[in-house]
C-alpha positions as a printed Julia matrix, in Angstrom:
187×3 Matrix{Float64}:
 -72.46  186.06  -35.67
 -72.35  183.31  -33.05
 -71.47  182.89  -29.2
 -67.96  182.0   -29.99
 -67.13  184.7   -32.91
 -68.36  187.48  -30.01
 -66.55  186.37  -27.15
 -63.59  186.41  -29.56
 -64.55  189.79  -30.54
 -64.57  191.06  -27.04
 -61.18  189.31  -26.08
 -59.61  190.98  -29.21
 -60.7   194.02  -27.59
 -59.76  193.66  -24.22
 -55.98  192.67  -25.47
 -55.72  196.01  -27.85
 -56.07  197.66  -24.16
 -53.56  195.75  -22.86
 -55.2   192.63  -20.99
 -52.82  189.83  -20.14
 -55.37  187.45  -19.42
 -57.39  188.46  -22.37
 -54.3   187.45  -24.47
 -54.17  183.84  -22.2
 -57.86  183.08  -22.6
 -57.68  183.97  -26.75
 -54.69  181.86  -26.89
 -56.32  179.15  -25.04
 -59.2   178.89  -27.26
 -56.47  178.53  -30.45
 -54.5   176.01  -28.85
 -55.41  173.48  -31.49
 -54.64  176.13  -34.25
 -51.29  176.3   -32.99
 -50.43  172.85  -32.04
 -51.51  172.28  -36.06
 -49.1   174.7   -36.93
 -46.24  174.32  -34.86
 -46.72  170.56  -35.61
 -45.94  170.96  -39.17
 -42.19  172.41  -38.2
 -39.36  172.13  -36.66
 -36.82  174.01  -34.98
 -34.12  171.54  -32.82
 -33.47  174.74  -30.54
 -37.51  174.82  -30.06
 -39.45  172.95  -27.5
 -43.06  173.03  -26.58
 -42.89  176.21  -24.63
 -40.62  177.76  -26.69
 -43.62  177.21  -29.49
 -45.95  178.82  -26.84
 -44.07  181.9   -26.26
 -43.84  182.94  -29.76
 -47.34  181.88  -30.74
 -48.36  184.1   -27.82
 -46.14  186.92  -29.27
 -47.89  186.32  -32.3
 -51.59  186.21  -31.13
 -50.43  189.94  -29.16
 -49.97  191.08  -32.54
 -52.63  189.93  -34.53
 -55.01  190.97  -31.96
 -53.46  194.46  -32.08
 -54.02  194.9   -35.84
 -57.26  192.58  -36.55
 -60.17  194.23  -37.8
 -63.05  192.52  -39.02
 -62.75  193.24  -42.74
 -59.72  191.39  -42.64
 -61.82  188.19  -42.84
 -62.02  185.79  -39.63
 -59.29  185.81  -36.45
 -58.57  182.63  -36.82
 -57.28  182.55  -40.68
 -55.5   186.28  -39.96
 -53.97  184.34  -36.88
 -53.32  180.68  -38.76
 -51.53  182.82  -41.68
 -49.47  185.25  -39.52
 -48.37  182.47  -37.09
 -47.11  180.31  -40.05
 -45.46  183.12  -41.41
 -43.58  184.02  -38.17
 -42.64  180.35  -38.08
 -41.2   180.56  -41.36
 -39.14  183.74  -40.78
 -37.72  181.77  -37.69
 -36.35  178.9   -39.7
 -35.27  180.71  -42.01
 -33.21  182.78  -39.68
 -31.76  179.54  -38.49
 -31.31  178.08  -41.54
 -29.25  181.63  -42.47
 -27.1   181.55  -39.88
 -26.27  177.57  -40.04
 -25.16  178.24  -43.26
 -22.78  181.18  -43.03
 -21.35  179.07  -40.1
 -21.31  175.68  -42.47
 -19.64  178.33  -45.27
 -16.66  179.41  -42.98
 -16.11  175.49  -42.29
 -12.69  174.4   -44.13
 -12.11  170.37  -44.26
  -9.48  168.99  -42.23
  -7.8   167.77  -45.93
  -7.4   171.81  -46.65
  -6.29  172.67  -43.18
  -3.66  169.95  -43.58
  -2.39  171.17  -46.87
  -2.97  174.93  -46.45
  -2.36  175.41  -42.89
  -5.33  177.52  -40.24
  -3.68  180.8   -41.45
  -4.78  180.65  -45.13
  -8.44  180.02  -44.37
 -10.78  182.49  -45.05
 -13.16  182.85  -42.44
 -16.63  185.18  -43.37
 -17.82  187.3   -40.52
 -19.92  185.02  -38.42
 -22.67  186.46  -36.61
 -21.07  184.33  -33.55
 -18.77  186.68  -33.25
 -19.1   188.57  -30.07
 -16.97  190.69  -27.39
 -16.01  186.95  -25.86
 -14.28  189.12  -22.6
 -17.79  190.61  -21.96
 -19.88  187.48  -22.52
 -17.47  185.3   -20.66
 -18.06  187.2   -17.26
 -21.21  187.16  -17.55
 -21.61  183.3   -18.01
 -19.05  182.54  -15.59
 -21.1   184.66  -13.16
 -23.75  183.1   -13.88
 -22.37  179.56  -12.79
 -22.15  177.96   -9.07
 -19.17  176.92   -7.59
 -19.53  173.36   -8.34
 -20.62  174.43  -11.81
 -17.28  176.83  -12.17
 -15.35  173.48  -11.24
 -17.27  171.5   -13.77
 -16.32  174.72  -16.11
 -12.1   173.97  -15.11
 -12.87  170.2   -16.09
 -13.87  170.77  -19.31
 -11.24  172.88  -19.97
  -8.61  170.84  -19.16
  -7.28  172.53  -16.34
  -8.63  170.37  -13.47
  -8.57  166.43  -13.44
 -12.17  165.15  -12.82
 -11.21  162.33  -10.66
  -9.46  165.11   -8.31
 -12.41  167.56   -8.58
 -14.58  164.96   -7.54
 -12.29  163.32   -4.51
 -11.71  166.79   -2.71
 -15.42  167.79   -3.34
 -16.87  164.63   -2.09
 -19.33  163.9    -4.96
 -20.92  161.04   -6.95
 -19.75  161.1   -10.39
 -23.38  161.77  -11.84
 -23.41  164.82   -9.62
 -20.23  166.51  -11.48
 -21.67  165.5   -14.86
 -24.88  166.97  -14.34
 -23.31  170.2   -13.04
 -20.98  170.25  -16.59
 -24.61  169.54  -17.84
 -26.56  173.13  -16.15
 -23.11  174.75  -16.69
 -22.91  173.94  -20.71
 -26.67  174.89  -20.9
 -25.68  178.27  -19.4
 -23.2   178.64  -22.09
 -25.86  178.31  -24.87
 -28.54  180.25  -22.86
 -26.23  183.5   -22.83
 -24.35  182.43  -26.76
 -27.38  181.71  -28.34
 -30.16  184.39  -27.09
């Protein structure tokens, strides 16, 4: 056994009792491992740290179940992290469809009218009273203007005359205040 198979050895150990930066130094030495990996897929709703996070996640877990006669770290941890990867496209890929499924073209809607459309339970179906106060207080007052804009129930030109803003200013505040809309839909 070499330098490098011990002082992965001894990380491993440190994260099973609970070490933080255990888990940071272990993931630091796979960081090619999981660029590889996470290279090979993607996710539109992923970026770079999302990829992080969850091969983080992942390391946690391998580390708390490795044992040696399972064969080398790195192959238990290239194996599981592909895996996970996987499972998370699929679960996107699942729920893009059952949304895509519900869908009825505008030809159908024209000749059938909304009311005879069957519509499958969506799993975008939430308690919209509950999740609406909680994005709206998530927003800033500029952003809860933006929020009126888009909604047709304030005129933009208005908005931005009695506010005293530059144009760019109101569309990156529609910008934070549609992101905070996803953040809280999507979690």
């Amino acid at each position: 056994m070499n330098s490098n198979e011990i002082r992965e050895l001894e990380l491993i150990e440190k994260i099973k009792l609970q070490d933080s930066e255990a888990l940071k130094q272990l993931c630091n030495i796979y960081q090619p491992l999981i660029r590889s990996v996470s290279n090979n897929y993607f996710l539109r709703i992923y970026d770079y740290q999302d990829w992080q996070q969850e091969a983080m996640i992942v390391c946690y877990s391998c580390a708390q179940s490795f044992s040696r006669e399972r064969g080398s770290f790195a192959g238990y941890f290239r194996r599981r992290l592909t895996n996970h990867i996987i499972s998370l496209i699929r679960k996107h890929w699942s729920l893009k469809s059952k949304i895509n499924n519900s869908a009825a073209s505008w030809e159908y809607i024209s000749e059938f009218g909304v009311g005879e459309i069957e519509c499958g339970i969506s799993e975008l179906i939430v308690p919209l009273g509950d999740l609406y106060t909680e994005i709206v207080e998530k927003l800033s007052n500029l952003e809860l203007a933006a929020l009126m804009i888009v909604l047709g129930q304030a005129d933009e030109e208005r908005v931005i005359m009695n506010l005293n803003i530059d144009k760019k200013v109101m569309q990156r505040a529609k910008s934070r205040m549609m992101n905070k809309f996803r953040d809280v839909l999507f979690e």
